[in-house]
Short mmCIF file of C-alpha atoms in Angstrom, two decimals:
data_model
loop_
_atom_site.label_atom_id
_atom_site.label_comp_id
_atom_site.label_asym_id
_atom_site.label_seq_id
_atom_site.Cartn_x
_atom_site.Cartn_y
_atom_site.Cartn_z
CA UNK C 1 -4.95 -21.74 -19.63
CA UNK C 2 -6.95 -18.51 -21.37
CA UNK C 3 -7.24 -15.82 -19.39
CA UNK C 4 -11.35 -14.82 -18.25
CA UNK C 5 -12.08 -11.44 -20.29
CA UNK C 6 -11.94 -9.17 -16.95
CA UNK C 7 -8.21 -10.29 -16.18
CA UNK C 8 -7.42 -10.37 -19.72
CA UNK C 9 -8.20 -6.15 -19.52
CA UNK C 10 -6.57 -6.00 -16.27
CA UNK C 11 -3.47 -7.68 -17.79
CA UNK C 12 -3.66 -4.78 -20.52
CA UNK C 13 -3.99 -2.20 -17.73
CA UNK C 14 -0.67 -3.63 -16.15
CA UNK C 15 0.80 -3.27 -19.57
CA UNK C 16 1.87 -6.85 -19.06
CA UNK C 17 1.00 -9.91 -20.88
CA UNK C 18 1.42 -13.33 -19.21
CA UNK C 19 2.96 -16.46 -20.20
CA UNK C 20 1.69 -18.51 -17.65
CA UNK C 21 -1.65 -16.92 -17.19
CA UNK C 22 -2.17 -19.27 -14.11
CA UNK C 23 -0.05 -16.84 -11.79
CA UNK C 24 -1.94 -13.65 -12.70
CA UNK C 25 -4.70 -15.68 -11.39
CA UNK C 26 -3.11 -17.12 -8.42
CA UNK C 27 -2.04 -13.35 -7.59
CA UNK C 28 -5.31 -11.65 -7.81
CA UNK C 29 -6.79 -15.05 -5.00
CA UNK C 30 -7.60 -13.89 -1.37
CA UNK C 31 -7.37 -16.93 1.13
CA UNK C 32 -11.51 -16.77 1.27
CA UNK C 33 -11.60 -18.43 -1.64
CA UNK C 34 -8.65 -20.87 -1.03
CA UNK C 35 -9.56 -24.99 -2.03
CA UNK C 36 -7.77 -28.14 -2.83
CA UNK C 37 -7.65 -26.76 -6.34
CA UNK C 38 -6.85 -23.49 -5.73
CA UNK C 39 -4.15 -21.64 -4.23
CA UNK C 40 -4.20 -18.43 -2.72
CA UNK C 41 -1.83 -15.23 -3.24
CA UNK C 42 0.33 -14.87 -0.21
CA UNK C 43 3.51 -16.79 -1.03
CA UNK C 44 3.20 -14.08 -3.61
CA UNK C 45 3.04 -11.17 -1.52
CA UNK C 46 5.67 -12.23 0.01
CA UNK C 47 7.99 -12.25 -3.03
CA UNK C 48 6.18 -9.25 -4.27
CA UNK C 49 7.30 -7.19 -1.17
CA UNK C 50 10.96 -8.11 -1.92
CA UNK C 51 10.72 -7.40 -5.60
CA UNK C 52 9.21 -3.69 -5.03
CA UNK C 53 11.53 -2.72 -2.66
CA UNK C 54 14.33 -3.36 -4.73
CA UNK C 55 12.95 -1.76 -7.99
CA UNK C 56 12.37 1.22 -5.60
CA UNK C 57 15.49 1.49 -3.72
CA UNK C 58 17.54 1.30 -7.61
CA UNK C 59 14.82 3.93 -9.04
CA UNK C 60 15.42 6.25 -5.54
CA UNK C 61 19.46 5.91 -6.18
CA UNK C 62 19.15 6.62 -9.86
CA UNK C 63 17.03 9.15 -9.46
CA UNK C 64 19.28 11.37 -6.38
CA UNK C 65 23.16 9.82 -6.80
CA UNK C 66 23.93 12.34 -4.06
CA UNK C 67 21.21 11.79 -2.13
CA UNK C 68 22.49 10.11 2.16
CA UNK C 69 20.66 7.49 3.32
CA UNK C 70 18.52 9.48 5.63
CA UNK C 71 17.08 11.20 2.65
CA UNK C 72 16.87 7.63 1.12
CA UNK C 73 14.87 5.77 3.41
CA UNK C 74 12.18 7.59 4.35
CA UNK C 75 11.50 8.11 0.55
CA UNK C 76 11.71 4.33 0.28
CA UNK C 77 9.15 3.62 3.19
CA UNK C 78 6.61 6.44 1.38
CA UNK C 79 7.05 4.74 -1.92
CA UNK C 80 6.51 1.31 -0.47
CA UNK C 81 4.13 1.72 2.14
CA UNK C 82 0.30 0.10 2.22
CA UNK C 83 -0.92 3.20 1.37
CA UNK C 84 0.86 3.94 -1.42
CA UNK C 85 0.47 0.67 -3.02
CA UNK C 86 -3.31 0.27 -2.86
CA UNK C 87 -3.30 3.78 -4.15
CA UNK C 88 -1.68 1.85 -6.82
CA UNK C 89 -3.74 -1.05 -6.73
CA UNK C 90 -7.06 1.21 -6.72
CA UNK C 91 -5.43 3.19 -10.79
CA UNK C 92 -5.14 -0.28 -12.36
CA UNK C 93 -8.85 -1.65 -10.70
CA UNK C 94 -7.08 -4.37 -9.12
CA UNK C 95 -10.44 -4.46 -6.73
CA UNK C 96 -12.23 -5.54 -9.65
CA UNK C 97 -11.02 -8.33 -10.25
CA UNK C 98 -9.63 -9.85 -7.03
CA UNK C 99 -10.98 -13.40 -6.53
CA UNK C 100 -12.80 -13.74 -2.40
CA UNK C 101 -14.97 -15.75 -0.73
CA UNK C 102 -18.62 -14.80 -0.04
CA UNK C 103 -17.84 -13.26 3.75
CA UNK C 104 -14.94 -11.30 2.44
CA UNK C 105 -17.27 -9.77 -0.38
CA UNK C 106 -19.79 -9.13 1.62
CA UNK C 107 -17.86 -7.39 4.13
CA UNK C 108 -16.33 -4.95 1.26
CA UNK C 109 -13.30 -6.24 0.84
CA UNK C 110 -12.44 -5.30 -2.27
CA UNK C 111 -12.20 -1.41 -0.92
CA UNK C 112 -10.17 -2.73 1.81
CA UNK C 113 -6.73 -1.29 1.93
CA UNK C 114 -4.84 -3.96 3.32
CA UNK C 115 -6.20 -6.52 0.61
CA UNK C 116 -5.74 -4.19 -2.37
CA UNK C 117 -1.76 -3.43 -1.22
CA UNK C 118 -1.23 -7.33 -0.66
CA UNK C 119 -2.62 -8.12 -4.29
CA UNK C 120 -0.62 -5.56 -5.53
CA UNK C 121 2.49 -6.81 -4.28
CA UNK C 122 1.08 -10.30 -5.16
CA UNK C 123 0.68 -9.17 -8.68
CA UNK C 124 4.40 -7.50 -8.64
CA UNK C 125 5.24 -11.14 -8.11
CA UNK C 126 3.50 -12.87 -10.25
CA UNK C 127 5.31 -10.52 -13.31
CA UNK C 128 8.67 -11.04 -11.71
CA UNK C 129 8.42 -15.43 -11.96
CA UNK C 130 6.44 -15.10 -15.28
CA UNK C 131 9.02 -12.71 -16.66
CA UNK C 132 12.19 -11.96 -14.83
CA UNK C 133 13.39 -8.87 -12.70
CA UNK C 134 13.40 -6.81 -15.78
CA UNK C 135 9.85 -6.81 -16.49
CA UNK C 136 9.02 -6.61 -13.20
CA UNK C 137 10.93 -3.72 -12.75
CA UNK C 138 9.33 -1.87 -16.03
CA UNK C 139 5.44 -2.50 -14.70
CA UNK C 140 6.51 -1.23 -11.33
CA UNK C 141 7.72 1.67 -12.77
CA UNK C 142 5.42 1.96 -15.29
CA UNK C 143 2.44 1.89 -12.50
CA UNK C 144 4.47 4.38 -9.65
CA UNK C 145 5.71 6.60 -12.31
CA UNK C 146 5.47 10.29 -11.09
CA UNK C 147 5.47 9.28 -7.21
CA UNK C 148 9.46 8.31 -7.81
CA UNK C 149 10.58 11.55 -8.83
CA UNK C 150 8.10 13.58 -7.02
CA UNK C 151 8.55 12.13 -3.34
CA UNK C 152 9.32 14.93 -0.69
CA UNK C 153 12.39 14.89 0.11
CA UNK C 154 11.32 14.53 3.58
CA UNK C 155 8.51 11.78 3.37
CA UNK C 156 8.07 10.64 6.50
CA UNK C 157 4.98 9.73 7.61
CA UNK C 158 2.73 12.24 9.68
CA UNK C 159 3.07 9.92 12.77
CA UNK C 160 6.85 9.61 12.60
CA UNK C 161 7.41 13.54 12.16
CA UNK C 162 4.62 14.39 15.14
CA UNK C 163 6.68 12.02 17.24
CA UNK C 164 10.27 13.33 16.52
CA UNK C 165 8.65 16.95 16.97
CA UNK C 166 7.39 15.88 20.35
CA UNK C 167 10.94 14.57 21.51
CA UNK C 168 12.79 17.12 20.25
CA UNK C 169 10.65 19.42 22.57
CA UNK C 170 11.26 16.96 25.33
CA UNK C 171 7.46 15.65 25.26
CA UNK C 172 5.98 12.01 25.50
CA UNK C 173 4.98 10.55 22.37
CA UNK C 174 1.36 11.94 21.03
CA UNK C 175 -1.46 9.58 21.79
CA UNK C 176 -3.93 8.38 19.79
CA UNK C 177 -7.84 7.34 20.70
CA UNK C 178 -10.47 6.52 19.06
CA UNK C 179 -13.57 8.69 19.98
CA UNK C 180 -16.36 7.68 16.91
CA UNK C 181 -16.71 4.90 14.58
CA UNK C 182 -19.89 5.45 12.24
CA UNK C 183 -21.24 3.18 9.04
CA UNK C 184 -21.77 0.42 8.23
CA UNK C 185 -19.73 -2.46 8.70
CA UNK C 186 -18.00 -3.50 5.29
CA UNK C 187 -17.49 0.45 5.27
CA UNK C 188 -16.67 1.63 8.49
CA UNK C 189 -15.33 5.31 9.23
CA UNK C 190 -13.31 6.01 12.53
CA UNK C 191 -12.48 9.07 13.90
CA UNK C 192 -9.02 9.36 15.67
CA UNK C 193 -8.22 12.34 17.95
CA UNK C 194 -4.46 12.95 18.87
CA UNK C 195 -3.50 14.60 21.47
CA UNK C 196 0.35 16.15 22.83
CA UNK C 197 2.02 15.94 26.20
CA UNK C 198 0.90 20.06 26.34
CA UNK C 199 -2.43 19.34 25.33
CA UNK C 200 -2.80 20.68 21.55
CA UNK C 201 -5.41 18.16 19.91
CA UNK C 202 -6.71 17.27 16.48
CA UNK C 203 -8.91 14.72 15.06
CA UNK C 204 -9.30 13.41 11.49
CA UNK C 205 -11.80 11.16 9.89
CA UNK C 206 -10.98 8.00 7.40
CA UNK C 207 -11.81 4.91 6.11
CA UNK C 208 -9.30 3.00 8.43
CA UNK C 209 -7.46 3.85 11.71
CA UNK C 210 -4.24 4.16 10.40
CA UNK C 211 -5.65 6.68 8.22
CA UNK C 212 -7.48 8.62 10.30
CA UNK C 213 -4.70 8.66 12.60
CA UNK C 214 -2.45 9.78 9.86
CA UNK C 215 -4.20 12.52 8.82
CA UNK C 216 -5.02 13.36 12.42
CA UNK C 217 -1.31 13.82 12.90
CA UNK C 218 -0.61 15.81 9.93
CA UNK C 219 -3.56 18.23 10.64
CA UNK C 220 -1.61 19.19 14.35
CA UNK C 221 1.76 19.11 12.56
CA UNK C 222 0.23 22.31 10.89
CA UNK C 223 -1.00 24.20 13.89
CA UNK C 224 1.85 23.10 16.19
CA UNK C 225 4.16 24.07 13.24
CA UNK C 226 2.38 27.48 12.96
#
């Protein structure tokens, strides 16, 4: 099987080149566009999860030896997270080439978050049965490079810290509603407002609801942190 020219670039973007071109192509196929001949890339994902966790948790140990395990994990879970691997996904163009079905185009889903992070981890997979662990491990790297060694020490999400503020003050958890959602619909934008037990508010703007909540979090972490 010959690669088509735009996953034959993407495959040079990876830094990778396949043996069995067939699962590069399986890795980079939504479920829209699953037939009898094709299969799509979630048993993938699946794998992929498994195989960049481990290549992170090594990379997190090497990097801090000293480092305790409550340093460790929330490190792990930034490095890890959806976010952080369609940030990933969105450097090598993964969108570009990402195989869907005419509802799922339509609908923008090769922006979507959710889709980009599961073809990454797809893709992750796909390297790791075409090559073994260790070239899995060098494209991961390879593709996080600086986020390994320059992850806060503490990089816990926005939510997570708001929360753990809250308790320590002896407050309910912060809740989150949405008060807006504008654009179209393959590109919606919703806009979260979150609000403590003493009343402090923010609200933040994004392209999904976890991100909008996110950075609706962080923005009263500053002024409660003031």
């Amino acid at each position: 099987m010959k690669l088509s020219a735009d996953l034959a670039s993407f495959s040079q973007r990876l830094g990778y080149s396949f043996v069995r071109p067939d699962l590069l192509v399986r890795s980079v196929t939504h479920s829209s566009m699953v037939s009898v001949h094709r299969d799509d890339n979630q048993r993938l994902e699946f794998l992929g999860d498994r195989v960049l966790g481990l290549v992170m948790a090594e990379a997190l140990l090497k990097a801090d030896p000293s480092a305790p395990e409550g340093l460790l994990a929330p490190r792990y879970n930034a490095l890890v997270r959806r976010e952080t691997c369609a940030d990933v996904a969105r450097e090598v163009d993964l969108g570009a080439v990402i195989k869907l079905g005419r509802s799922e185009m339509k609908s923008g889903g090769r922006r979507k978050e959710a889709l980009l992070a599961d073809a990454m981890e797809a893709v992750i997979a796909a390297i790791y049965q075409d090559g073994g662990f260790d070239a899995a491990r060098k494209v991961v790297l390879h593709l996080w490079g600086a986020r390994i060694t320059n992850v806060a020490d503490d990089a816990r999400d926005a939510k997570t810290a708001l929360q753990e503020w809250a308790q320590a003050r002896g407050e309910a958890p912060p809740s989150y509603t949405e008060t807006a959602r504008t654009g179209p619909d393959h590109q919606p934008a919703f806009t979260i407002a979150v609000t403590l037990e003493s009343g402090q508010t923010e609200t933040a703007t994004a392209g999904s609801k976890r991100q909008a909540e996110q950075a609706a979090a962080a923005a009263l972490l500053k002024k409660v942190d003031r």
